[in-house]
Coordinates of C-alpha atoms and ligand atoms in Angstrom, one line a residue:
Chain T
M1 CA -33.8 67.7 2.5
S2 CA -36.9 65.1 3.1
F3 CA -38.1 64.0 -0.9
T4 CA -42.0 64.1 -1.3
L5 CA -43.7 61.6 -4.1
P6 CA -45.2 63.9 -6.6
P7 CA -48.3 63.7 -7.4
L8 CA -49.0 62.3 -11.1
P9 CA -50.2 65.4 -13.3
Y10 CA -53.3 63.7 -14.6
A11 CA -56.0 61.3 -13.4
I12 CA -55.0 57.3 -12.7
D13 CA -56.8 56.2 -15.6
A14 CA -55.6 58.9 -18.2
L15 CA -53.2 56.3 -20.3
E16 CA -56.1 54.2 -20.9
P17 CA -56.6 52.0 -22.1
Y18 CA -52.0 52.0 -23.3
I19 CA -51.3 52.0 -19.0
S20 CA -53.5 50.9 -17.1
A21 CA -54.9 52.5 -13.8
K22 CA -53.7 49.2 -11.7
T23 CA -50.3 49.5 -13.4
L24 CA -50.4 52.9 -11.9
E25 CA -51.3 52.3 -9.0
F26 CA -48.7 50.1 -8.2
H27 CA -46.0 51.7 -10.3
H28 CA -46.7 55.5 -8.8
G29 CA -48.4 54.7 -5.6
K30 CA -46.0 51.5 -4.3
H31 CA -42.8 51.7 -6.7
H32 CA -42.3 55.3 -6.8
Q33 CA -43.0 55.8 -3.2
A34 CA -41.0 53.4 -1.8
Y35 CA -38.3 55.1 -3.5
V36 CA -38.9 58.1 -1.9
T37 CA -39.3 56.7 1.3
N38 CA -36.2 55.0 0.9
V39 CA -33.3 57.1 0.2
N40 CA -35.6 59.3 2.9
N41 CA -34.7 57.0 5.6
L42 CA -30.6 56.7 3.8
I43 CA -29.9 59.5 3.9
V44 CA -30.4 60.3 7.7
G45 CA -26.8 61.5 9.7
T46 CA -25.2 60.7 6.1
E47 CA -23.2 63.3 3.7
F48 CA -26.3 63.3 1.7
E49 CA -28.6 64.6 4.5
N50 CA -29.4 67.7 2.8
A51 CA -28.5 67.3 -0.7
N52 CA -30.6 67.5 -3.8
L53 CA -30.9 64.5 -6.1
E54 CA -28.9 65.9 -8.4
T55 CA -26.5 65.7 -6.3
I56 CA -27.3 62.2 -4.9
I57 CA -27.3 60.7 -8.6
K58 CA -24.1 62.5 -8.9
K59 CA -21.7 61.3 -5.8
A60 CA -24.3 58.6 -3.8
E61 CA -23.4 54.7 -4.2
G62 CA -25.3 51.8 -3.1
G63 CA -28.5 51.9 -1.5
I64 CA -29.0 56.5 -1.2
F65 CA -28.0 56.2 -5.1
N66 CA -30.0 53.9 -6.2
N67 CA -33.2 54.9 -4.4
G68 CA -32.5 58.4 -5.1
A69 CA -31.8 57.8 -9.3
Q70 CA -35.1 55.7 -9.1
V71 CA -37.0 58.7 -7.2
Y72 CA -35.8 61.2 -10.0
N73 CA -36.1 58.6 -13.3
H74 CA -39.7 57.8 -12.1
T75 CA -41.0 61.3 -11.7
F76 CA -39.0 62.4 -14.8
Y77 CA -41.3 59.1 -16.9
F78 CA -44.3 59.9 -15.3
E79 CA -44.3 63.8 -16.7
Q80 CA -43.7 62.8 -20.1
F81 CA -47.2 61.1 -20.3
S82 CA -50.4 62.6 -21.4
P83 CA -53.7 61.5 -22.3
K84 CA -53.6 64.4 -25.3
A85 CA -50.7 63.9 -26.2
A86 CA -48.1 65.7 -29.3
T87 CA -47.1 62.1 -30.3
E88 CA -44.2 64.4 -32.9
P89 CA -41.6 66.3 -31.7
S90 CA -41.8 69.8 -33.4
G91 CA -39.3 72.7 -34.3
A92 CA -35.8 72.5 -33.1
L93 CA -36.3 69.7 -31.3
K94 CA -37.3 68.2 -34.6
A95 CA -34.2 69.1 -36.2
A96 CA -31.7 67.7 -33.4
I97 CA -33.4 64.5 -34.2
E98 CA -33.4 64.9 -37.5
K99 CA -29.5 66.1 -37.5
S100 CA -28.0 63.8 -35.0
F101 CA -30.7 60.6 -36.4
G102 CA -31.3 61.3 -40.2
S103 CA -35.0 61.3 -39.4
F104 CA -37.9 61.2 -36.9
D105 CA -38.7 57.4 -38.0
A106 CA -35.1 56.5 -38.3
F107 CA -35.0 57.6 -33.8
K108 CA -37.8 55.8 -33.1
E109 CA -36.3 52.8 -34.6
A110 CA -33.1 53.1 -32.9
F111 CA -35.3 54.0 -29.4
T112 CA -37.7 51.0 -30.2
K113 CA -34.4 48.4 -30.3
A114 CA -32.5 50.0 -27.5
A115 CA -35.8 49.7 -25.5
A116 CA -36.5 45.6 -26.9
T117 CA -32.4 44.5 -26.4
L118 CA -31.9 45.9 -22.8
F119 CA -31.4 42.9 -21.0
G120 CA -32.8 42.9 -17.4
S121 CA -34.2 46.3 -15.8
G122 CA -33.1 49.6 -16.6
W123 CA -34.2 52.6 -18.4
V124 CA -33.5 54.0 -22.3
W125 CA -32.6 57.4 -22.8
L126 CA -32.9 60.5 -25.4
V127 CA -30.0 62.5 -23.8
K128 CA -28.5 65.7 -24.9
D129 CA -25.0 66.2 -24.2
A130 CA -23.0 69.4 -23.8
T131 CA -22.5 69.5 -27.7
G132 CA -26.3 70.0 -28.0
A133 CA -25.8 66.0 -30.0
L134 CA -28.4 63.9 -29.0
S135 CA -27.9 60.2 -28.9
I136 CA -29.8 57.4 -27.5
V137 CA -28.0 55.8 -24.0
Q138 CA -29.2 52.5 -22.1
T139 CA -28.6 52.4 -18.3
S140 CA -29.2 49.1 -16.0
N141 CA -31.5 49.0 -12.4
A142 CA -31.5 52.4 -11.7
G143 CA -28.9 53.9 -13.6
C144 CA -29.5 58.3 -14.9
P145 CA -27.2 60.2 -17.3
L146 CA -26.9 62.7 -15.2
R147 CA -23.7 60.7 -13.3
D148 CA -22.8 60.9 -16.9
G149 CA -23.1 65.1 -17.3
L150 CA -25.5 63.9 -20.3
T151 CA -28.9 65.8 -20.2
P152 CA -32.3 63.8 -20.2
L153 CA -35.1 64.9 -22.6
M154 CA -37.1 61.8 -22.5
T155 CA -37.3 57.9 -20.6
C156 CA -38.7 54.9 -21.1
D157 CA -39.1 52.7 -17.8
V158 CA -38.3 48.4 -18.6
W159 CA -38.5 47.2 -15.7
E160 CA -40.8 44.7 -15.5
H161 CA -42.9 46.1 -13.4
A162 CA -44.1 49.0 -15.4
Y163 CA -45.7 46.6 -18.1
Y164 CA -45.9 43.0 -16.7
L165 CA -49.7 43.8 -15.7
D166 CA -50.8 45.1 -18.6
K167 CA -48.6 43.0 -20.7
Q168 CA -46.3 40.0 -19.6
N169 CA -43.7 38.7 -21.2
L170 CA -44.8 41.4 -24.2
R171 CA -42.6 44.5 -23.8
P172 CA -42.0 45.0 -27.9
K173 CA -46.1 45.9 -27.0
Y174 CA -45.7 48.0 -24.2
I175 CA -43.6 50.3 -26.3
E176 CA -45.6 50.2 -28.9
D177 CA -48.2 51.4 -26.7
F178 CA -45.6 54.1 -25.2
W179 CA -45.5 56.4 -28.4
K180 CA -49.0 57.1 -28.0
I181 CA -49.2 58.7 -24.7
L182 CA -45.6 60.3 -25.1
D183 CA -45.8 64.2 -25.4
W184 CA -43.2 66.0 -27.2
K185 CA -44.5 69.0 -26.1
V186 CA -42.9 68.1 -22.4
V187 CA -40.1 66.9 -23.7
E188 CA -39.6 70.1 -25.9
G189 CA -40.1 72.0 -22.9
R190 CA -36.9 69.9 -21.6
F191 CA -34.9 70.6 -24.5
Chain L
M1 CA -27.8 19.1 -31.2
S2 CA -30.4 21.7 -29.2
F3 CA -31.1 22.8 -25.8
E4 CA -34.7 21.9 -25.8
L5 CA -36.8 23.5 -23.1
T6 CA -38.3 20.5 -21.0
K7 CA -41.8 20.0 -19.4
L8 CA -42.1 20.8 -15.9
P9 CA -42.3 17.9 -13.9
Y10 CA -45.6 19.6 -12.1
A11 CA -48.6 20.7 -13.7
Y12 CA -49.1 24.5 -13.6
D13 CA -51.1 24.7 -11.1
A14 CA -49.3 22.8 -8.8
L15 CA -48.0 25.7 -7.3
E16 CA -50.9 27.2 -6.2
P17 CA -52.0 29.5 -4.0
Y18 CA -48.4 30.3 -3.5
I19 CA -47.3 30.8 -7.4
D20 CA -50.4 30.9 -9.5
A21 CA -51.0 28.7 -12.4
Q22 CA -50.5 32.1 -15.0
T23 CA -47.5 32.8 -14.0
M24 CA -45.7 29.3 -14.4
E25 CA -46.8 29.5 -18.1
I26 CA -46.5 32.3 -19.0
H27 CA -42.6 32.1 -17.2
H28 CA -41.7 28.3 -18.2
Q29 CA -43.8 28.6 -21.9
K30 CA -42.6 32.3 -22.4
H31 CA -39.3 33.4 -20.5
H32 CA -37.9 30.2 -20.3
G33 CA -38.9 29.2 -23.9
A34 CA -37.7 32.7 -24.9
Y35 CA -34.0 32.2 -23.2
T36 CA -34.2 28.6 -25.1
N37 CA -34.8 29.5 -28.6
N38 CA -32.1 32.5 -28.1
L39 CA -29.6 30.4 -27.1
N40 CA -30.2 28.3 -29.7
A41 CA -29.6 31.2 -32.5
A42 CA -26.6 32.1 -30.2
V43 CA -24.5 28.9 -30.5
Q44 CA -26.1 27.6 -34.5
G45 CA -23.3 26.8 -36.5
T46 CA -20.6 28.1 -34.0
A47 CA -17.4 26.1 -32.4
M48 CA -19.8 26.3 -29.1
E49 CA -22.9 23.8 -31.0
G50 CA -22.5 20.3 -29.5
K51 CA -20.6 21.8 -25.7
T52 CA -23.5 21.1 -22.9
I53 CA -24.8 23.9 -21.0
E54 CA -22.4 23.4 -18.0
Q55 CA -19.1 24.2 -20.5
L56 CA -20.1 27.1 -22.5
L57 CA -21.1 28.6 -18.8
A58 CA -18.1 27.8 -16.7
G59 CA -16.0 29.9 -20.5
I60 CA -18.6 32.3 -20.8
S61 CA -16.4 35.5 -20.1
A62 CA -14.9 34.5 -23.1
L63 CA -18.2 34.3 -24.7
P64 CA -21.2 36.3 -26.5
V65 CA -22.8 38.1 -24.2
A66 CA -26.4 36.8 -26.3
V67 CA -24.7 33.0 -24.9
R68 CA -24.1 34.0 -21.2
N69 CA -28.0 36.1 -21.1
N70 CA -29.9 33.5 -23.1
G71 CA -27.6 30.4 -22.1
G72 CA -28.2 31.3 -18.1
G73 CA -31.6 31.9 -18.5
F74 CA -32.1 28.7 -19.8
Y75 CA -30.0 26.7 -17.0
N76 CA -31.6 28.9 -14.2
H77 CA -34.9 28.1 -14.8
N78 CA -34.2 24.3 -15.4
L79 CA -33.3 24.2 -12.1
Y80 CA -35.8 26.8 -10.4
W81 CA -38.9 24.7 -11.8
E82 CA -36.8 21.3 -10.6
I83 CA -36.3 22.4 -7.4
M84 CA -39.6 23.4 -6.3
A85 CA -42.3 21.1 -5.6
P86 CA -45.5 20.9 -4.5
G87 CA -46.0 18.9 -1.0
G88 CA -42.2 18.6 0.0
A89 CA -40.7 18.4 2.8
P90 CA -41.0 21.3 4.8
A91 CA -37.3 21.7 6.2
P92 CA -33.8 20.0 4.7
E93 CA -32.8 16.5 6.4
G94 CA -30.2 14.4 6.6
D95 CA -26.8 15.5 5.6
L96 CA -27.6 18.7 3.6
A97 CA -30.0 19.7 7.2
K98 CA -26.2 18.7 8.7
A99 CA -24.6 21.4 6.4
I100 CA -26.7 24.1 6.7
D101 CA -26.2 24.0 10.1
A102 CA -23.0 24.1 10.0
A103 CA -22.4 26.8 7.2
F104 CA -25.1 28.9 8.9
G105 CA -26.1 27.4 12.5
S106 CA -29.4 26.4 11.8
Y107 CA -31.7 26.9 9.3
K108 CA -33.9 29.4 10.7
E109 CA -30.5 31.2 9.8
F110 CA -29.8 29.9 6.5
K111 CA -33.3 30.9 6.0
D112 CA -32.9 34.0 7.0
A113 CA -29.7 35.1 5.0
F114 CA -30.5 33.3 1.6
T115 CA -34.2 35.6 2.1
K116 CA -31.9 38.9 2.7
A117 CA -30.0 37.8 -0.5
A118 CA -33.5 37.3 -2.6
L119 CA -34.7 40.9 -1.1
T120 CA -31.5 43.3 -1.0
R121 CA -30.8 41.9 -5.0
F122 CA -31.4 45.3 -7.0
G123 CA -33.0 44.9 -10.5
S124 CA -33.4 41.6 -11.8
G125 CA -31.3 38.7 -10.8
W126 CA -31.6 35.4 -8.2
A127 CA -30.2 34.1 -5.0
W128 CA -28.6 31.1 -4.2
L129 CA -27.5 28.0 -2.1
V130 CA -24.0 27.2 -3.6
K131 CA -21.5 24.3 -3.0
Q132 CA -18.3 24.6 -2.5
G133 CA -16.8 21.7 -1.9
D134 CA -18.5 20.2 1.4
S135 CA -19.4 23.3 2.4
L136 CA -22.3 25.2 1.3
V137 CA -22.3 29.7 1.1
I138 CA -25.4 32.2 -0.1
S139 CA -24.8 34.2 -3.2
S140 CA -27.1 36.7 -5.3
T141 CA -26.1 37.5 -9.1
P142 CA -27.5 39.9 -11.1
N143 CA -29.7 39.3 -14.5
Q144 CA -29.1 35.2 -15.4
D145 CA -25.6 35.1 -14.2
N146 CA -25.2 32.1 -11.5
P147 CA -22.7 30.1 -9.7
L148 CA -21.3 28.3 -12.3
M149 CA -20.3 30.8 -14.9
D150 CA -16.0 31.9 -14.5
L151 CA -17.0 35.5 -14.3
A152 CA -19.6 34.9 -10.9
E153 CA -18.0 36.5 -8.0
V154 CA -19.3 33.5 -6.0
K155 CA -18.1 30.4 -7.7
G156 CA -19.1 26.8 -7.2
T157 CA -22.6 24.6 -8.1
P158 CA -26.2 25.9 -7.2
I159 CA -28.1 24.1 -5.3
L160 CA -31.4 26.1 -4.4
G161 CA -32.1 28.8 -6.5
V162 CA -35.1 31.7 -6.4
D163 CA -35.3 34.0 -9.5
V164 CA -36.1 37.8 -8.7
W165 CA -37.0 39.0 -11.9
E166 CA -40.1 40.8 -11.5
H167 CA -41.9 38.3 -13.5
A168 CA -41.0 35.2 -11.7
Y169 CA -44.1 37.3 -8.8
Y170 CA -45.8 40.3 -10.3
L171 CA -49.1 39.7 -11.8
K172 CA -49.9 37.8 -8.1
Y173 CA -47.4 39.4 -5.6
Q174 CA -46.8 42.8 -7.8
N175 CA -44.2 44.9 -5.4
R176 CA -43.8 42.1 -2.8
R177 CA -41.2 40.7 -3.5
P178 CA -41.2 40.0 0.1
D179 CA -44.2 37.5 0.1
Y180 CA -43.1 35.7 -2.4
V181 CA -40.0 35.1 -0.7
E182 CA -41.9 33.6 1.9
A183 CA -44.0 31.8 -0.5
F184 CA -40.8 30.3 -2.2
F185 CA -39.9 28.6 1.0
S186 CA -43.9 26.9 0.9
V187 CA -42.6 25.0 -2.5
I188 CA -38.8 24.1 -2.0
N189 CA -38.5 20.7 -3.3
W190 CA -35.6 19.9 -0.6
D191 CA -35.2 16.7 -1.5
E192 CA -33.9 17.6 -4.6
V193 CA -31.3 20.5 -3.2
A194 CA -30.5 17.2 -1.5
K195 CA -29.6 15.1 -4.8
R196 CA -27.8 18.2 -5.8
F197 CA -25.6 19.1 -2.6
K198 CA -25.0 15.2 -2.9
G199 CA -23.6 15.5 -6.6
Ligands
FE2_1 FE1 -37.6 33.8 -14.7

């Protein structure tokens, strides 16, 4: 199947001042779009020509995996933000976070550390395993927890392109701002 | 003795318009500076203290990952600053030119292969021109790995390297890595590369 770039679920400047319109123009309009274009070109004539993204993420290697997973990862990332974000989880998700991490603050601290220390390009995820337990995982480059049978609930892109125009080398500042626009209502829906 | 962040051999704006001054300043002071500080913190008070960076890299598979990441970052950026210069020769000359022709067919074929290595490195990393004995090969490594590391797929002495971490080009080129790599060829210091080739 041929993939298309999903539009952002908010205006290009909606996440200002935390993520600038300029960053989103490149991140969504150029990077995300390029992954879509690349995977569409690469799957032609392969066993993945009619596969969905989940199949590509679980079974493909090389360029098809990299571009297919990056399409999924970025869609997942952009969808979880809102200019009117619920900045804390509630209900069953809140309880699950407290069960796995002790408290929401302890979770935030552990996730922030994982995002700050991932070396190079990649993603940090809140995931749910088959037993319903939550954990934090780091993946390099295009890595995606679906490949390991885990259910992603939330993610932070720590490729430099996600923050370099706004924050340059100050990744911790980007992560600090990330929490202000992450909409826990979206995460609860996924949970 | 600790590792020191060396000064650039030219001004921050010397590589304009190919690499802008703001990028050079942040890249050198913040990124290279952090690798240097973190490397020192990782080796201080251990048996690694006092070893040269080359010694550390040669046995890196047995050392902590912080030394691999920051030691690589320290070495790689030192090389990167030195193999660039404003107004350098447009192409290699002499023995290095002959070795490039012997290994790749021509300068043009070398440039195409090196560019391809730089563009196809997915994520963060480096592309290298590597000396193996009298011969030359092209390779690329992820993150801050390099050909001096015992765990590198292609081992040898790097004599030219291009940083393809997004921090090396994002402020000026954003997603256009091909434009950055093309611009890089305009600021290669071929005299320095030839010196490293001679050994
Ligand atoms: Fe760099």
